[in-house]
Amino acid sequence: MKKFRPYWSYDIQKTESWLGEMAEKGWHFTGLKRKRRVFTFEKGEPAKKTYQIGYEKIRPHRLPKTLAKDGWKIKVSTGRWSVLEHGNAEQTPASSVVRDPIVRRNRIHYYGYLAFLIYIIFSTANFLFLTHIVLDAGGEVTREPSPFWAITYTGWALGAAFIVSSVYAIFKIKKTNALLLNNSGSGAVSLSEQNEKKRIRSGDLKAQFKFGWFYKPDKTEQWLENQEASGWHLYRVNRLGNRFYFSKGKPRQVSFKADYQNLSKETYEDMHNDAGWEKVYASRSAMMKWTIWRKEYGLAEQKPELFSDLTEQAGAVRKMALTYTAMFLPMVLMYFFFGLQNILWIDQAHWTQVFQITTFALAAIVFSGLLITVWRSYYRMRRKVNRANV
Amino acid sequence: MKKYVPMTETAFYILLALSEPRHGYGIIKHVENISGGRIVLGSGTVYGTLTKMQKDGIIVVFADEHRKKVYEVTETGRVLLTEETKRIAELHRNAERYWGGETE
């Protein structure tokens, strides 16, 4: 028997229990045609079985010995997906498949759908806006008879279907990922914000704005460590991550680490927590995520490091610098180009044109300034590595 | 597998710690213990190395009953570790034979 199940990969847990229910009805899962989203089943004796779906970039899939000992076996392995089967559902195995590769994969799809939706909304808005201008100016919109309209209408229908399915996928992924991650939450330091104003006035709490700290992570870490050393304990960081609150206390030695990831990794956090690192701040987006970690250490102790190798740290900063360059460089070039165009076309100095040129120039300067800051962080980091390796 | 011969000290100790399946933090603690506190690995380093090793098929990962990640060495990993141990033994043998130590 074949069963079509679209969006199954966005709904992992339900698909797993569905496979189990099918086995209980006597339909045993035998294969998966990924591209067609078709699951195949074979008729047999009803049995209790447990299924788990894994996703791994590494192929061929290898079953860890511990899982094999627990009674798991790989039933189907197709592409990056594998379906594990456990024949004895009376005795549910303790071990299971790691979930975060699926979470990460689905998260990438999530952002893909989101980008597509934003593009559609903007281009439609643009079209409506232009039509409105034309109609407003007394123009007319006429429909030329042509057989090619069929293509347009099909396009519209496809677009609409795509929008609906994107919206559906977005909601599905959001729900599934929350379940897969067990709703661990953002976990940032959440101390009561009550009496904050009063405490600031009395002087045992201070708040400081710090803009763009993530463009120079090494300096930020140093700054936070100096604050702790002079008796100002980091108390919380606001949601936007631009205001740092410190409470007055005893000077202490704390190691800080500002960590950057293109796509957030949840299990990474577990390991840091186990190793005694406390998450002080995590930017809200799952993409381009900044996290600040801290760990206190004793006077006689060595300063704890998140990376025991400086080269890795420089690598992380380089990745960050490259990402921001990919983001800001087109902007700088665009603003520079627009500004230049305006200057070349200037016939008589009209204030709007002067205003435009100034705005473009300012934007170009701000973004190139950020780029310079980012790359300077990287070169500072590299000098440090070179010094350590000599 | 060329990049693991010779192995960095970090990679060697991480793989050695996986003589039995362990959590990330279990690896850090074990390495600290067997090196007499000389090596304290950063959790970022351990995670990075484990991810690389996983990509290269030297280790595999699964979740335990608390949904925590556990790492396990594969057959390839075992072979690699044996080879590396042989190489280190050779270093040690030659050091003893031609150097003799500074103790005299």
Coordinates of C-alpha atoms in Angstrom, one line a residue:
Chain A
M1 CA 0.0 0.0 0.0
K2 CA 1.1 3.5 -0.8
K3 CA 0.3 6.6 1.2
F4 CA 0.9 10.2 0.1
R5 CA 1.9 12.4 3.0
P6 CA 2.9 15.9 2.1
Y7 CA 4.8 18.1 4.6
W8 CA 5.7 15.0 6.6
S9 CA 9.2 16.3 7.3
Y10 CA 7.7 19.4 8.9
D11 CA 5.6 17.2 11.2
I12 CA 8.1 14.7 12.4
Q13 CA 6.5 13.5 15.6
K14 CA 3.1 13.0 14.0
T15 CA 4.6 11.1 11.1
E16 CA 6.5 8.8 13.6
S17 CA 3.4 8.0 15.6
W18 CA 1.4 7.6 12.4
L19 CA 3.9 4.9 11.3
G20 CA 3.4 3.2 14.6
E21 CA -0.3 3.3 14.3
M22 CA -0.1 1.8 10.8
A23 CA 2.0 -1.1 12.2
E24 CA -0.6 -1.7 14.8
K25 CA -3.2 -2.1 12.0
G26 CA -0.9 -4.6 10.4
W27 CA 0.6 -2.2 7.8
H28 CA 4.4 -2.3 8.1
F29 CA 6.5 0.5 6.8
T30 CA 8.9 -0.6 4.1
G31 CA 10.0 2.4 2.1
L32 CA 9.9 6.1 1.4
K33 CA 9.9 7.9 -1.9
R34 CA 11.2 11.3 -0.8
K35 CA 10.5 13.4 -3.9
R36 CA 7.0 12.1 -4.2
R37 CA 6.4 12.1 -0.5
V38 CA 5.0 8.5 -0.7
F39 CA 5.3 6.0 2.1
T40 CA 5.0 2.3 1.2
F41 CA 3.6 -0.4 3.5
E42 CA 3.4 -4.1 3.5
K43 CA 0.5 -6.1 5.0
G44 CA 1.4 -8.4 7.9
E45 CA 0.5 -9.3 11.4
P46 CA -0.5 -6.3 13.6
A47 CA 2.5 -5.4 15.9
K48 CA 3.6 -2.7 18.2
K49 CA 6.5 -0.8 16.8
T50 CA 8.2 2.4 17.5
Y51 CA 9.6 4.6 14.7
Q52 CA 12.0 7.5 14.8
I53 CA 13.1 9.7 11.9
G54 CA 16.7 10.9 11.7
Y55 CA 18.3 13.5 9.4
E56 CA 22.1 13.4 8.9
K57 CA 24.3 15.1 6.3
I58 CA 26.7 12.2 6.6
R59 CA 26.1 9.2 4.4
P60 CA 25.9 6.2 4.6
H61 CA 23.9 6.4 7.9
R62 CA 25.6 4.5 10.6
L63 CA 23.6 3.2 13.5
P64 CA 25.4 3.9 16.8
K65 CA 26.3 0.6 18.6
T66 CA 24.3 1.8 21.7
L67 CA 21.2 2.2 19.6
A68 CA 21.6 -1.2 18.0
K69 CA 22.1 -2.7 21.4
D70 CA 18.8 -1.1 22.5
G71 CA 17.0 -2.8 19.7
W72 CA 16.9 -0.1 17.0
K73 CA 17.6 -0.8 13.4
I74 CA 17.7 1.3 10.3
K75 CA 14.6 0.4 8.4
V76 CA 14.9 2.9 5.5
S77 CA 17.8 5.1 4.6
T78 CA 17.1 7.5 1.8
G79 CA 19.1 10.6 1.0
R80 CA 19.8 12.4 4.3
W81 CA 16.8 10.8 5.9
S82 CA 16.7 7.6 7.8
V83 CA 13.9 5.9 9.6
L84 CA 14.7 3.8 12.6
E85 CA 12.4 1.0 13.7
H86 CA 12.2 -0.6 17.1
G87 CA 10.3 -3.9 17.0
N88 CA 9.4 -4.2 20.7
A89 CA 7.2 -1.4 21.7
E90 CA 6.4 -3.0 25.1
Q91 CA 9.8 -2.0 26.1
T92 CA 10.3 1.5 24.9
P93 CA 14.1 2.1 24.4
A94 CA 15.8 4.8 26.4
S95 CA 18.0 6.0 23.6
S96 CA 16.8 7.9 20.6
V97 CA 17.8 9.8 17.5
V98 CA 19.3 13.3 17.9
R99 CA 16.8 15.9 16.9
D100 CA 18.7 19.1 16.1
P101 CA 19.7 18.3 12.5
I102 CA 16.0 18.2 11.7
V103 CA 15.3 21.4 13.6
R104 CA 18.1 23.1 11.7
R105 CA 17.0 21.8 8.4
N106 CA 13.4 22.9 9.0
R107 CA 14.5 26.2 10.2
I108 CA 16.4 26.9 6.9
H109 CA 13.2 26.0 5.1
Y110 CA 11.3 28.3 7.4
Y111 CA 13.4 31.3 6.5
G112 CA 13.2 30.3 2.8
Y113 CA 9.4 30.4 2.9
L114 CA 9.5 33.6 4.9
A115 CA 11.8 35.3 2.3
F116 CA 9.5 34.1 -0.5
L117 CA 6.4 35.5 1.2
I118 CA 8.1 38.9 1.9
Y119 CA 9.1 39.0 -1.8
I120 CA 5.6 38.3 -3.0
I121 CA 4.0 40.8 -0.6
F122 CA 6.4 43.5 -1.7
S123 CA 6.2 42.9 -5.4
T124 CA 2.4 42.8 -5.2
A125 CA 2.3 46.0 -3.1
N126 CA 4.6 47.6 -5.7
F127 CA 2.3 46.6 -8.5
L128 CA -0.8 47.8 -6.7
F129 CA 0.9 51.1 -5.9
L130 CA 1.9 51.7 -9.5
T131 CA -1.6 50.9 -10.7
H132 CA -3.0 53.3 -8.2
I133 CA -0.7 56.1 -9.4
V134 CA -1.7 55.5 -13.0
L135 CA -5.4 55.5 -12.2
D136 CA -5.0 58.5 -10.0
A137 CA -3.4 60.5 -12.8
G138 CA -6.4 59.9 -14.9
G139 CA -4.9 56.9 -16.7
E140 CA -6.7 53.8 -17.7
V141 CA -6.0 50.2 -17.2
T142 CA -7.0 48.2 -20.3
R143 CA -6.9 44.5 -20.8
E144 CA -5.5 43.5 -24.2
P145 CA -7.1 40.4 -25.6
S146 CA -4.4 37.8 -26.0
P147 CA -4.1 34.0 -25.7
F148 CA -1.1 34.5 -23.4
W149 CA -3.3 35.6 -20.5
A150 CA -3.8 31.9 -19.8
I151 CA -0.1 31.9 -18.7
T152 CA -0.7 34.9 -16.4
Y153 CA -3.7 33.3 -14.8
T154 CA -1.9 30.0 -14.3
G155 CA 1.0 31.9 -12.8
W156 CA -1.4 33.7 -10.4
A157 CA -3.0 30.4 -9.4
L158 CA 0.3 28.8 -8.8
G159 CA 1.5 31.8 -6.9
A160 CA -1.6 31.7 -4.7
A161 CA -1.2 28.0 -4.1
F162 CA 2.4 28.6 -3.2
I163 CA 1.5 31.3 -0.8
V164 CA -1.0 29.1 1.0
S165 CA 1.4 26.2 1.2
S166 CA 4.2 28.5 2.5
V167 CA 1.9 29.9 5.2
Y168 CA 0.9 26.3 6.2
A169 CA 4.6 25.2 6.2
I170 CA 5.7 28.1 8.3
F171 CA 3.1 27.4 11.0
K172 CA 3.9 23.7 10.9
I173 CA 7.6 24.2 11.2
K174 CA 7.2 26.6 14.1
K175 CA 5.1 24.2 16.0
T176 CA 7.2 21.1 15.3
N177 CA 10.5 22.8 16.1
A178 CA 9.1 24.1 19.4
L179 CA 8.1 20.5 20.3
L180 CA 11.4 19.0 19.1
L181 CA 13.3 21.5 21.2
N182 CA 11.0 20.8 24.1
N183 CA 10.3 24.5 24.5
S184 CA 13.5 25.2 26.2
G185 CA 13.0 28.9 25.9
S186 CA 15.6 31.5 25.3
G187 CA 17.0 31.0 28.8
A188 CA 18.6 34.5 29.1
V189 CA 19.2 35.9 32.6
S190 CA 15.7 36.9 33.7
L191 CA 15.9 38.9 36.9
S192 CA 13.1 41.0 38.1
E193 CA 13.0 44.4 36.5
Q194 CA 11.2 45.8 39.4
N195 CA 12.6 48.7 41.4
E196 CA 15.1 49.1 38.7
K197 CA 14.6 52.9 38.4
K198 CA 14.8 53.3 42.1
R199 CA 18.0 51.2 42.3
I200 CA 19.5 53.2 39.5
R201 CA 18.8 56.5 41.4
S202 CA 20.3 55.1 44.6
G203 CA 23.4 54.2 42.7
D204 CA 23.6 50.4 43.2
L205 CA 22.5 49.7 39.7
K206 CA 23.8 51.4 36.6
A207 CA 22.6 51.1 33.0
Q208 CA 24.8 51.8 30.0
F209 CA 23.9 51.9 26.3
K210 CA 26.3 50.0 24.1
F211 CA 25.5 50.2 20.4
G212 CA 27.0 47.9 17.9
W213 CA 29.0 45.9 20.4
F214 CA 28.8 42.8 18.3
Y215 CA 30.9 44.3 15.6
K216 CA 33.8 44.2 18.0
P217 CA 33.2 41.1 20.2
D218 CA 36.7 41.0 21.6
K219 CA 36.5 44.6 22.9
T220 CA 33.0 44.0 24.3
E221 CA 34.3 40.9 26.3
Q222 CA 37.1 43.0 27.6
W223 CA 34.7 45.8 28.6
L224 CA 32.4 43.4 30.5
E225 CA 35.3 41.8 32.2
N226 CA 36.6 45.2 33.3
Q227 CA 33.2 46.1 34.7
E228 CA 33.1 42.9 36.8
A229 CA 36.7 43.5 38.0
S230 CA 35.7 46.9 39.2
G231 CA 32.7 45.5 41.1
W232 CA 29.9 46.0 38.6
H233 CA 28.2 42.7 38.0
L234 CA 26.3 42.3 34.8
Y235 CA 22.7 42.1 35.9
R236 CA 20.8 41.9 32.7
V237 CA 20.8 43.0 29.0
N238 CA 17.7 44.4 27.5
R239 CA 15.9 42.6 24.8
L240 CA 17.3 44.6 21.9
G241 CA 20.7 43.9 23.3
N242 CA 21.8 47.5 23.4
R243 CA 21.5 48.4 27.1
F244 CA 23.5 46.7 29.7
Y245 CA 22.6 46.8 33.4
F246 CA 25.2 46.3 36.1
S247 CA 24.6 46.0 39.8
K248 CA 27.1 47.1 42.4
G249 CA 29.0 44.3 44.2
K250 CA 32.4 43.0 45.0
P251 CA 35.1 42.9 42.3
R252 CA 35.2 39.5 40.8
Q253 CA 37.0 37.6 38.0
V254 CA 34.6 36.7 35.2
S255 CA 35.4 35.4 31.8
F256 CA 33.0 36.7 29.1
K257 CA 32.6 35.3 25.6
A258 CA 30.5 36.9 22.8
D259 CA 29.7 34.0 20.4
Y260 CA 28.3 34.3 16.9
Q261 CA 26.4 31.7 14.9
N262 CA 24.8 31.9 11.5
L263 CA 22.1 29.6 12.6
S264 CA 21.6 28.9 16.3
K265 CA 22.6 25.6 17.8
E266 CA 20.6 24.4 20.8
T267 CA 22.7 21.4 21.9
Y268 CA 25.8 23.6 21.8
E269 CA 24.2 25.5 24.6
D270 CA 23.7 22.4 26.7
M271 CA 27.4 21.7 26.6
H272 CA 28.3 25.2 27.6
N273 CA 25.8 25.0 30.5
D274 CA 27.3 21.7 31.7
A275 CA 30.7 23.2 31.6
G276 CA 29.6 26.0 33.9
W277 CA 28.9 28.8 31.4
E278 CA 25.9 31.0 32.0
K279 CA 24.0 32.5 29.1
V280 CA 23.6 36.2 29.8
Y281 CA 22.2 37.4 26.5
A282 CA 20.9 35.7 23.3
S283 CA 19.6 37.7 20.4
R284 CA 16.1 36.8 19.6
S285 CA 16.5 35.7 15.9
A286 CA 17.6 32.2 15.2
M287 CA 19.6 33.5 12.3
M288 CA 22.8 35.5 12.9
K289 CA 22.5 34.8 16.5
W290 CA 24.7 36.5 19.2
T291 CA 25.1 34.9 22.6
I292 CA 27.0 36.3 25.5
W293 CA 28.4 33.7 27.9
R294 CA 30.0 34.2 31.3
K295 CA 31.8 32.1 33.8
E296 CA 33.3 33.2 37.1
Y297 CA 36.7 31.9 38.2
G298 CA 38.8 32.0 41.3
L299 CA 41.9 34.1 41.9
A300 CA 44.3 31.2 41.6
E301 CA 42.5 29.7 38.6
Q302 CA 43.2 30.1 35.0
K303 CA 40.8 32.2 33.0
P304 CA 38.2 29.8 31.5
E305 CA 37.9 29.9 27.7
L306 CA 35.1 28.7 25.5
F307 CA 37.6 27.8 22.9
S308 CA 40.9 26.4 24.1
D309 CA 42.4 27.2 20.8
L310 CA 42.7 30.8 19.7
T311 CA 42.7 29.9 16.0
E312 CA 39.1 28.6 16.3
Q313 CA 38.1 31.9 17.9
A314 CA 39.7 33.8 15.0
G315 CA 37.8 31.5 12.6
A316 CA 34.5 32.4 14.3
V317 CA 35.2 36.1 14.1
R318 CA 36.1 35.7 10.4
K319 CA 32.8 33.9 9.7
M320 CA 31.0 36.8 11.4
A321 CA 32.9 39.4 9.4
L322 CA 32.2 37.6 6.1
T323 CA 28.5 37.4 6.9
Y324 CA 28.2 41.1 7.7
T325 CA 30.2 41.9 4.6
A326 CA 27.8 39.9 2.4
M327 CA 25.1 41.9 4.0
F328 CA 26.5 45.4 4.1
L329 CA 28.8 45.6 1.1
P330 CA 25.9 45.6 -1.4
M331 CA 24.3 48.4 0.6
V332 CA 27.5 50.5 0.6
L333 CA 27.8 50.1 -3.1
M334 CA 24.2 50.8 -3.8
Y335 CA 24.2 54.0 -1.7
F336 CA 27.4 55.1 -3.2
F337 CA 26.0 54.5 -6.7
F338 CA 22.8 56.4 -6.0
G339 CA 24.6 59.2 -4.4
L340 CA 27.0 59.5 -7.4
Q341 CA 24.1 59.4 -9.9
N342 CA 22.4 62.2 -8.0
I343 CA 25.5 64.3 -8.1
L344 CA 26.0 63.7 -11.9
W345 CA 22.4 64.6 -12.7
I346 CA 22.3 67.7 -10.6
D347 CA 21.3 70.7 -12.8
Q348 CA 20.3 73.2 -10.3
A349 CA 20.9 72.7 -6.6
H350 CA 17.4 71.9 -5.3
W351 CA 17.1 71.2 -1.6
T352 CA 15.5 67.8 -2.1
Q353 CA 18.4 66.7 -4.2
V354 CA 21.0 68.0 -1.7
F355 CA 19.0 66.2 1.0
Q356 CA 19.0 63.0 -1.0
I357 CA 22.7 63.1 -1.7
T358 CA 23.5 63.8 2.0
T359 CA 21.3 60.8 3.1
F360 CA 23.0 58.5 0.6
A361 CA 26.4 59.7 1.6
L362 CA 25.6 59.2 5.3
A363 CA 24.3 55.7 4.8
A364 CA 27.3 54.8 2.7
I365 CA 29.6 56.1 5.5
V366 CA 27.7 54.4 8.3
F367 CA 27.7 51.0 6.6
S368 CA 31.3 51.1 5.5
G369 CA 32.2 52.2 9.0
L370 CA 30.6 49.0 10.3
L371 CA 32.5 46.9 7.8
I372 CA 35.7 48.5 8.9
T373 CA 35.0 47.8 12.6
V374 CA 34.1 44.2 11.8
W375 CA 37.3 43.5 9.8
R376 CA 39.4 45.3 12.4
S377 CA 38.1 42.9 15.0
Y378 CA 39.2 40.0 12.8
Y379 CA 42.7 41.4 12.2
R380 CA 43.1 42.1 16.0
M381 CA 42.1 38.5 16.6
R382 CA 44.6 37.2 14.1
R383 CA 47.4 39.3 15.5
K384 CA 46.6 37.7 18.9
V385 CA 46.8 34.2 17.4
N386 CA 50.1 35.0 15.7
R387 CA 51.6 36.3 18.9
A388 CA 50.4 33.2 20.8
N389 CA 51.8 30.9 18.2
V390 CA 55.3 32.5 18.1
Chain B
M1 CA 41.4 10.9 7.0
K2 CA 44.8 12.5 6.2
K3 CA 44.0 15.4 8.5
Y4 CA 43.9 13.1 11.5
V5 CA 47.5 11.8 10.9
P6 CA 49.2 13.1 13.0
M7 CA 46.4 14.0 15.3
T8 CA 46.3 17.2 17.3
E9 CA 46.5 16.7 21.0
T10 CA 42.9 18.0 21.4
A11 CA 41.5 15.6 18.8
F12 CA 43.5 12.7 20.2
Y13 CA 42.3 13.2 23.8
I14 CA 38.7 13.7 22.6
L15 CA 38.7 10.5 20.7
L16 CA 40.5 8.7 23.5
A17 CA 37.8 9.9 25.9
L18 CA 35.2 8.1 23.7
S19 CA 36.6 4.7 24.6
E20 CA 33.1 4.5 26.0
P21 CA 30.1 6.7 24.9
R22 CA 30.1 10.0 26.7
H23 CA 28.4 13.4 26.8
G24 CA 30.2 16.5 25.7
Y25 CA 30.9 17.6 29.3
G26 CA 31.8 14.0 30.2
I27 CA 34.6 14.3 27.6
I28 CA 35.9 17.5 29.1
K29 CA 36.0 16.1 32.6
H30 CA 37.5 12.8 31.5
V31 CA 40.3 14.5 29.6
E32 CA 41.0 16.8 32.5
N33 CA 41.3 13.7 34.8
I34 CA 43.5 11.5 32.7
S35 CA 45.8 14.4 31.8
G36 CA 46.2 15.3 35.5
G37 CA 44.5 18.6 35.0
R38 CA 46.9 19.7 32.3
I39 CA 44.3 19.9 29.6
V40 CA 41.1 21.8 30.2
L41 CA 39.2 21.8 27.0
G42 CA 36.8 24.6 26.2
S43 CA 33.3 23.5 25.5
G44 CA 33.3 25.4 22.2
T45 CA 36.4 23.6 21.1
V46 CA 35.0 20.2 22.0
Y47 CA 31.8 20.9 20.2
G48 CA 33.6 22.1 17.1
T49 CA 35.9 19.0 17.1
L50 CA 33.1 16.6 17.6
T51 CA 31.1 18.1 14.8
K52 CA 34.1 17.8 12.5
M53 CA 34.7 14.2 13.6
Q54 CA 31.0 13.4 13.0
K55 CA 31.2 14.7 9.5
D56 CA 34.2 12.5 8.8
G57 CA 32.5 9.4 10.1
I58 CA 34.9 8.9 13.0
I59 CA 32.1 9.3 15.6
V60 CA 28.4 9.0 15.7
V61 CA 25.8 10.6 18.0
F62 CA 22.6 9.6 19.6
A63 CA 20.4 10.9 22.4
D64 CA 20.1 9.3 25.9
E65 CA 17.0 9.0 28.0
H66 CA 17.3 12.7 29.0
R67 CA 17.5 13.7 25.4
K68 CA 21.1 14.6 25.9
K69 CA 23.6 14.1 23.1
V70 CA 26.0 11.1 23.6
Y71 CA 28.9 10.5 21.3
E72 CA 30.3 7.1 20.3
V73 CA 33.4 6.2 18.3
T74 CA 32.9 4.2 15.0
E75 CA 35.0 1.4 13.6
T76 CA 36.8 4.0 11.5
G77 CA 37.5 6.0 14.6
R78 CA 38.9 2.9 16.4
V79 CA 41.3 2.1 13.5
L80 CA 42.4 5.7 13.4
L81 CA 43.1 5.8 17.2
T82 CA 45.0 2.5 17.0
E83 CA 47.2 3.9 14.2
E84 CA 47.8 7.1 16.1
T85 CA 48.7 5.2 19.2
K86 CA 51.3 3.2 17.2
R87 CA 52.8 6.4 15.9
I88 CA 53.1 7.9 19.4
A89 CA 54.6 4.7 20.7
E90 CA 57.2 4.9 18.0
L91 CA 58.0 8.5 19.0
H92 CA 58.3 7.4 22.6
R93 CA 60.6 4.5 21.7
N94 CA 62.9 6.6 19.6
A95 CA 62.9 9.3 22.2
E96 CA 64.1 6.8 24.9
R97 CA 66.6 5.2 22.6
Y98 CA 68.3 8.3 21.1
W99 CA 67.7 10.9 23.7
G100 CA 67.6 9.0 27.0
G101 CA 66.2 11.8 29.0
E102 CA 67.6 14.7 30.9
T103 CA 67.5 13.0 34.3
E104 CA 71.1 11.9 34.5

